[in-house]
Short mmCIF file of C-alpha atoms in Angstrom, two decimals:
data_model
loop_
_atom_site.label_atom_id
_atom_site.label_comp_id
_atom_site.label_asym_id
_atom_site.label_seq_id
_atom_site.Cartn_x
_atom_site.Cartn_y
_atom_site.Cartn_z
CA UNK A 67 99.32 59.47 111.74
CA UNK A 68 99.29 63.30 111.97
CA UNK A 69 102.18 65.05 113.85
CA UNK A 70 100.99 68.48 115.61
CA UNK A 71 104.16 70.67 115.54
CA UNK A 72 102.05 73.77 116.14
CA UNK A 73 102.81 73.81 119.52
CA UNK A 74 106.88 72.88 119.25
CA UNK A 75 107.04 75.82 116.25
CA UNK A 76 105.00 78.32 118.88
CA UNK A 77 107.64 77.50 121.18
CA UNK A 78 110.44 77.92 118.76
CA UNK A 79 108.86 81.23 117.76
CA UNK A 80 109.02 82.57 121.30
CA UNK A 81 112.43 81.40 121.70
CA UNK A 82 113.73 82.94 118.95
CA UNK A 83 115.30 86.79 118.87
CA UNK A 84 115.11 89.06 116.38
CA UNK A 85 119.29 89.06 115.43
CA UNK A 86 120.58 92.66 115.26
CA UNK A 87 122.31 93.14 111.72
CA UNK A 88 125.88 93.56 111.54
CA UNK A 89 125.22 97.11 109.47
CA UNK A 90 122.86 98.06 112.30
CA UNK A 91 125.72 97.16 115.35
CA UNK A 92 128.45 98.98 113.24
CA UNK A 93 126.43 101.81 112.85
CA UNK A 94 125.25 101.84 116.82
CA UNK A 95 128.79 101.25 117.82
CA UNK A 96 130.28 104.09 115.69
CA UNK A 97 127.25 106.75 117.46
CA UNK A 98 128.47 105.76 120.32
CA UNK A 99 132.44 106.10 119.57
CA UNK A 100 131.36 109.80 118.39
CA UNK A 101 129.46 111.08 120.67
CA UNK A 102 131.82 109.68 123.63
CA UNK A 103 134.29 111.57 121.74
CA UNK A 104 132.53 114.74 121.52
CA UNK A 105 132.41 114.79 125.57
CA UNK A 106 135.71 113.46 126.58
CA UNK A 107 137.63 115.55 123.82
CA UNK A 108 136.80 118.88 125.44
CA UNK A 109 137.49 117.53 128.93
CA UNK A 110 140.82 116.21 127.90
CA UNK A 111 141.80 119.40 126.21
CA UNK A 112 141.63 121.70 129.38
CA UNK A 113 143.12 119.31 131.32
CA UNK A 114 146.29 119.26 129.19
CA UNK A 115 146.23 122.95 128.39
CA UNK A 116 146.33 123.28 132.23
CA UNK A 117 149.28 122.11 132.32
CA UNK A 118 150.57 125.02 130.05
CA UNK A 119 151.29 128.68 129.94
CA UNK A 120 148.86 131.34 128.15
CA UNK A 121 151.59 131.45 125.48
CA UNK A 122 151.23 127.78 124.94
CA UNK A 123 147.64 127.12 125.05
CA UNK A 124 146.73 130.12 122.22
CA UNK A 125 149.84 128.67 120.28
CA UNK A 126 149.51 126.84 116.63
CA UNK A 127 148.88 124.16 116.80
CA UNK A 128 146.94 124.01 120.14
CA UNK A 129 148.83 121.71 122.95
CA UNK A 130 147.68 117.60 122.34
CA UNK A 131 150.49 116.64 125.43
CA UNK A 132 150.85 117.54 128.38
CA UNK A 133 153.26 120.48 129.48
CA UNK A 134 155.53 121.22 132.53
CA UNK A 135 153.62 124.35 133.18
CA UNK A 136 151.57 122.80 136.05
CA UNK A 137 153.64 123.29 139.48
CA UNK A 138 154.18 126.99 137.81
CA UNK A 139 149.94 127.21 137.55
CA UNK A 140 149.46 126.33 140.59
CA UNK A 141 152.02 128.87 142.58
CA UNK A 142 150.12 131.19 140.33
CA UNK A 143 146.75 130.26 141.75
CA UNK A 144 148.21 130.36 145.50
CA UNK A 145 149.84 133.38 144.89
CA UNK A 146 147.51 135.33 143.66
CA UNK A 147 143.87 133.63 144.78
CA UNK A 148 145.11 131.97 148.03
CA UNK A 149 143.63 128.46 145.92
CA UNK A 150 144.69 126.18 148.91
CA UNK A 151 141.73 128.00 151.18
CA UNK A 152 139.50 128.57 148.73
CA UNK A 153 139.17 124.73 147.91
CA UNK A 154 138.59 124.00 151.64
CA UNK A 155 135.98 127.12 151.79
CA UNK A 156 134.20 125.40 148.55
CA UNK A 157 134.68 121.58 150.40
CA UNK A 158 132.92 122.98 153.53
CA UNK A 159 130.56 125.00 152.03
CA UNK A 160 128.98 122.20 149.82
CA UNK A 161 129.22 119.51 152.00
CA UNK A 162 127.76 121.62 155.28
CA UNK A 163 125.13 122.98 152.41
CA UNK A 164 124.36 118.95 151.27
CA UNK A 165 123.82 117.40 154.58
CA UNK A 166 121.31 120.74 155.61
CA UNK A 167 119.40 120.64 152.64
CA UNK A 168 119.63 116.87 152.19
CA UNK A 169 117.96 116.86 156.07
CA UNK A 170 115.27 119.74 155.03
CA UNK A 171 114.26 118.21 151.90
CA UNK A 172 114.38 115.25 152.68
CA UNK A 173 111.89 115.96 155.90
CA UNK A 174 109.82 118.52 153.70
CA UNK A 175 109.24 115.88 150.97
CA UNK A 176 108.04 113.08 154.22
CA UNK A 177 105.87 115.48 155.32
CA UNK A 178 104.05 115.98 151.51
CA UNK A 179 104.03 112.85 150.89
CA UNK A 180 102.90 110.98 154.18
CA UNK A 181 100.75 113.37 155.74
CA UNK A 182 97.39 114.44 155.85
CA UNK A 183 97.31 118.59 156.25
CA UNK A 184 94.80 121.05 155.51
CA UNK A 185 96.20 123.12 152.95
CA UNK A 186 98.67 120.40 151.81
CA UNK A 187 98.62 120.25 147.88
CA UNK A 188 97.70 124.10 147.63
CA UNK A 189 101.46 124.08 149.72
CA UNK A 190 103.11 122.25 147.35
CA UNK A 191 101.80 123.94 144.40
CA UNK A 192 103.16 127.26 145.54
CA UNK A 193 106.50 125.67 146.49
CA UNK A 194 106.33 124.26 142.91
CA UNK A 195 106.29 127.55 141.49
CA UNK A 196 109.93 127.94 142.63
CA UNK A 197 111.00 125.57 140.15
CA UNK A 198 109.96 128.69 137.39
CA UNK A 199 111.01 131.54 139.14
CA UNK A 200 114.09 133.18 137.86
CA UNK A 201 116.98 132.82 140.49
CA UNK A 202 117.84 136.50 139.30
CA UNK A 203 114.75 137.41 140.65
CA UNK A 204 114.85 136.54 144.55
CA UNK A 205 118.58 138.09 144.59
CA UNK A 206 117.93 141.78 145.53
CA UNK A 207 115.50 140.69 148.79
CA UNK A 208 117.67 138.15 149.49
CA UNK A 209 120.49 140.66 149.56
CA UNK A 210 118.42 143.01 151.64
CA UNK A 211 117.64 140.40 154.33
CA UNK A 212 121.08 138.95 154.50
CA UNK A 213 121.84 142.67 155.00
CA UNK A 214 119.35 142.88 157.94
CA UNK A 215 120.49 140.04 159.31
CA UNK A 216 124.28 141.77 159.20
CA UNK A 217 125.39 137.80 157.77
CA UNK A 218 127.31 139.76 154.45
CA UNK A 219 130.27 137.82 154.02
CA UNK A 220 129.85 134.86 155.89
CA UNK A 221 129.75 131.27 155.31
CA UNK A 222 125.98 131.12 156.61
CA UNK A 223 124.76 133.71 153.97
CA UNK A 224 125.85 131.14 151.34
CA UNK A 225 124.42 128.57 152.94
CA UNK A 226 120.87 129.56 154.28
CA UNK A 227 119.04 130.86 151.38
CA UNK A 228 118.37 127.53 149.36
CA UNK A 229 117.87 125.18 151.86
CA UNK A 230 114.75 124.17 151.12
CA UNK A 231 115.18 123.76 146.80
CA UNK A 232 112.09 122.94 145.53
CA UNK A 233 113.53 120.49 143.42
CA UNK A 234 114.91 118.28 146.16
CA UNK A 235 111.86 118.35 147.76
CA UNK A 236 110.04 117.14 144.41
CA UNK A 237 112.25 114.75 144.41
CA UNK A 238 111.91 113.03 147.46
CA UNK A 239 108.22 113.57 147.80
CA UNK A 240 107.63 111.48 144.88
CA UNK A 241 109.72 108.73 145.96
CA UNK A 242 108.26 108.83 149.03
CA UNK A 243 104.89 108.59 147.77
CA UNK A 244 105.01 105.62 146.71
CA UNK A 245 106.12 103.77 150.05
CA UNK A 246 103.04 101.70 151.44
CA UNK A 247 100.88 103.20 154.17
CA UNK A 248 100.21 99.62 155.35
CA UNK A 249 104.15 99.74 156.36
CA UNK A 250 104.14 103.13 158.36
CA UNK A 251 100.86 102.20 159.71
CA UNK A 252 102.30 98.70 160.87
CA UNK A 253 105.27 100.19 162.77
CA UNK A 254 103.36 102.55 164.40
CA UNK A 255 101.00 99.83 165.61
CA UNK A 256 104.25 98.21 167.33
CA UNK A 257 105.07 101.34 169.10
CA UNK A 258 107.45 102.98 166.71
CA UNK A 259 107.80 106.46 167.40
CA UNK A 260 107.43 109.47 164.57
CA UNK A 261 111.47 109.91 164.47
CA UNK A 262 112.25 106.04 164.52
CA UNK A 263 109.60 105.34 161.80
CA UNK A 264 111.35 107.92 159.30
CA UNK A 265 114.75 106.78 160.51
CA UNK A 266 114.37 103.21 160.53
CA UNK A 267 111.56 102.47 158.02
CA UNK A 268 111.46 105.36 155.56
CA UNK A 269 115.08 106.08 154.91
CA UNK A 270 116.60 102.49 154.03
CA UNK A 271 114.22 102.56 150.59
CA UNK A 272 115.24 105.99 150.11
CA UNK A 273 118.95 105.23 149.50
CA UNK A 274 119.07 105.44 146.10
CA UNK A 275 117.02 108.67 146.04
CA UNK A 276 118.96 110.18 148.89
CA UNK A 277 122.06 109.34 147.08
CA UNK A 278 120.81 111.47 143.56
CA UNK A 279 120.15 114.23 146.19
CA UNK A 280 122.92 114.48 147.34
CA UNK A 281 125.02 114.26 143.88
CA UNK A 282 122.32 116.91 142.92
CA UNK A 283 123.12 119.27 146.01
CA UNK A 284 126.90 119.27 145.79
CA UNK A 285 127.22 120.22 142.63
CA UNK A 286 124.71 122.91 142.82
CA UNK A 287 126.53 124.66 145.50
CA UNK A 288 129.76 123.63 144.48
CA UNK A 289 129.53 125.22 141.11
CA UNK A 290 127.34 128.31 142.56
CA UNK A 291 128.58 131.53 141.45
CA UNK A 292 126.28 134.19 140.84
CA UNK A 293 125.05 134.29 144.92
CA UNK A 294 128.35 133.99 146.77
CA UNK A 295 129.80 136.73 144.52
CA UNK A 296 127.02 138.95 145.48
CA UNK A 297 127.36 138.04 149.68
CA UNK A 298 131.30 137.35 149.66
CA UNK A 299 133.21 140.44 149.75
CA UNK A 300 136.91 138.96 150.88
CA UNK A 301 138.91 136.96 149.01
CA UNK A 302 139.65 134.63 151.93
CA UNK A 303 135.89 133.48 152.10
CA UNK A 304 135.67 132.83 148.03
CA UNK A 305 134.51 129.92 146.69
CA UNK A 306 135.88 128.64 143.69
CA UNK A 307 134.12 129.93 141.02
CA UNK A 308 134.31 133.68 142.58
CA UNK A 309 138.11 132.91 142.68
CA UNK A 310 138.83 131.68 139.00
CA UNK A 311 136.68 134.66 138.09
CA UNK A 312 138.56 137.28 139.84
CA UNK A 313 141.85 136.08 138.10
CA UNK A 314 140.27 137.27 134.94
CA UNK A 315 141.83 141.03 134.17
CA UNK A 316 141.13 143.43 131.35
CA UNK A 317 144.64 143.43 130.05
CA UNK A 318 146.46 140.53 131.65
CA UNK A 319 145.11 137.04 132.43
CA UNK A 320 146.86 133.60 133.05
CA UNK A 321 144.55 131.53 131.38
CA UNK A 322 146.71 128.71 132.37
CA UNK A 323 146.47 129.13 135.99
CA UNK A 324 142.51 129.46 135.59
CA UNK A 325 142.53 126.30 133.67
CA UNK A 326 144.64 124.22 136.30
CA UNK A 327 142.14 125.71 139.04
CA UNK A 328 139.35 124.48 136.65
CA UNK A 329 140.98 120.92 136.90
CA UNK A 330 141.26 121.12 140.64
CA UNK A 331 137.53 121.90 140.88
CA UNK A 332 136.21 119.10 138.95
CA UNK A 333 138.22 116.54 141.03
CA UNK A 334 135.75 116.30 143.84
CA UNK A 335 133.35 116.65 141.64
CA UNK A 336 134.35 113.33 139.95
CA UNK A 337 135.03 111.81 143.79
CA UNK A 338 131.52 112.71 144.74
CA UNK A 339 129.74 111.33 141.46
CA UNK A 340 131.52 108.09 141.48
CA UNK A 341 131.30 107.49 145.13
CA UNK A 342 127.84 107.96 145.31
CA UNK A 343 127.04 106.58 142.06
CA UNK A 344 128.13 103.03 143.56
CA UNK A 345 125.72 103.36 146.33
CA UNK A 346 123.16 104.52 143.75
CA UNK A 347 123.25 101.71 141.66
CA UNK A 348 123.45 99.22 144.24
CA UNK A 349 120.36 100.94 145.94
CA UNK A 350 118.65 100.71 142.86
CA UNK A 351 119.87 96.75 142.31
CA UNK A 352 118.90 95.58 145.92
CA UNK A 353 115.58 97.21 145.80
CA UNK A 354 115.01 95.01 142.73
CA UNK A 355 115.57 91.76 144.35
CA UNK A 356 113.02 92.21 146.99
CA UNK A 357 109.77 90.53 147.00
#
């Protein structure tokens, strides 16, 4: 009698995985050791040397532990930059700036995606061009109309301008694209007006996309530096970056204080990743599970 193990030895063939040498995971896990170093190295430098003076931080060797510089830093930074306002001027700024473009994009990329215009892609194509034109470019007419408009030095001048960012609009058009028609169709069937259909049908979906937007559009304005210096003319109305760079003399700067103001800055930053981050990921993990 003649056994068939063809079958049981296909089986045992699909079940098995290729094992990963132990060179191989050695050499994967040592990468990764590097190049984690390589990022958190720098970042845990200028935190520690913010906690130092000038003297300290161009000292031999360079400072590995933290000082008792930092309470001195920061009356530096009050002192001299009024830091306390400045971090609430950059906190409204970006968050007033995410939830307007977040809204405008957000609509803008509906409207490309869902409806039916004349002129539609032609539209978008131009708008895609922004994504290659030189910032640098659009800052003397911008200037001039902000001018016009008699908005120099006010929070609305910072604000305005990039509203609609082509890249959040890409963004959210293509997600958006690929929601079914057969959906939007079915709710307007039961009644569902224009505003309740995006609110109610097209938005839950979008929660992990909305949630890279607005990662994306805090730190853009948040770390903006080149436009508010050009439209903010007091120091009460800086932003951050305008304020660390106005510390910066010819003769004389406190490279410590700048550094400790360069901490403070990236701690929102950090809040707003890792907040939304959660609800990115678990956007992400529920759409998954749906059938």
């Amino acid at each position: 009698m003649t056994t068939d193990t063809t079958g049981a030895g296909r089986a045992t063939g699909r079940g098995r995985r290729p094992r990963r040498s132990h060179g191989s995971s050695i050499m994967l896990t040592s990468g990764l050791a590097i190049a984690l170093a390589v990022v958190l190295v720098p970042f845990y430098w200028f935190v520690i040397a913010s906690t130092h003076s000038s003297q300290e931080i161009f000292g031999s060797p360079p400072p590995l532990l933290p000082g008792g510089h930092l309470a001195k830093n920061l009356s530096t930074l009050q002192e001299t930059a009024s830091f306390g306002r400045v971090v609430l001027n950059s906190l409204g700024i970006a968050a007033l700036y995410t939830l307007c473009a977040g809204t405008v994009c957000t609509l803008a990329g509906y409207a490309f995606a869902k409806y039916r215009f004349k002129g539609r892609d032609p539209l978008f194509g131009l708008l895609m061009l922004g994504l290659v034109i030189p910032a640098q470019v659009t800052l003397v007419p911008l200037f001039k109309l902000m001018a016009e408009l008699e908005w120099l030095n006010t929070y609305q001048a910072v604000i305005m301008p990039n509203l609609a960012l082509p890249f959040g609009i890409f963004l959210m058009r293509q997600s958006m694209a690929v929601l079914p028609d057969e959906l939007l169709d079915s709710g307007r069937m039961d009644g569902c007006g224009e505003l309740r259909l995006f609110v109610e049908v097209v938005l839950p979906p979008m929660k992990p996309a909305l949630a890279a937007l607005g990662i994306f559009l805090f730190l853009y304005q948040w770390n903006d530096f080149v436009w508010p210096l050009i439209v903010l003319r007091d120091g009460a109305s800086y932003t951050i970056p305008v304020a660390l760079a106005s510390l910066q003399g010819v003769d004389d700067t406190d490279y410590g204080a700048i550094l400790t103001g360069t901490a403070v800055a990236a701690i929102p930053m950090a809040i707003v990743f890792l907040a939304l981050q959660r609800h990115f990921v678990s956007g992400l993990l529920a759409g998954a599970v749906k059938e």
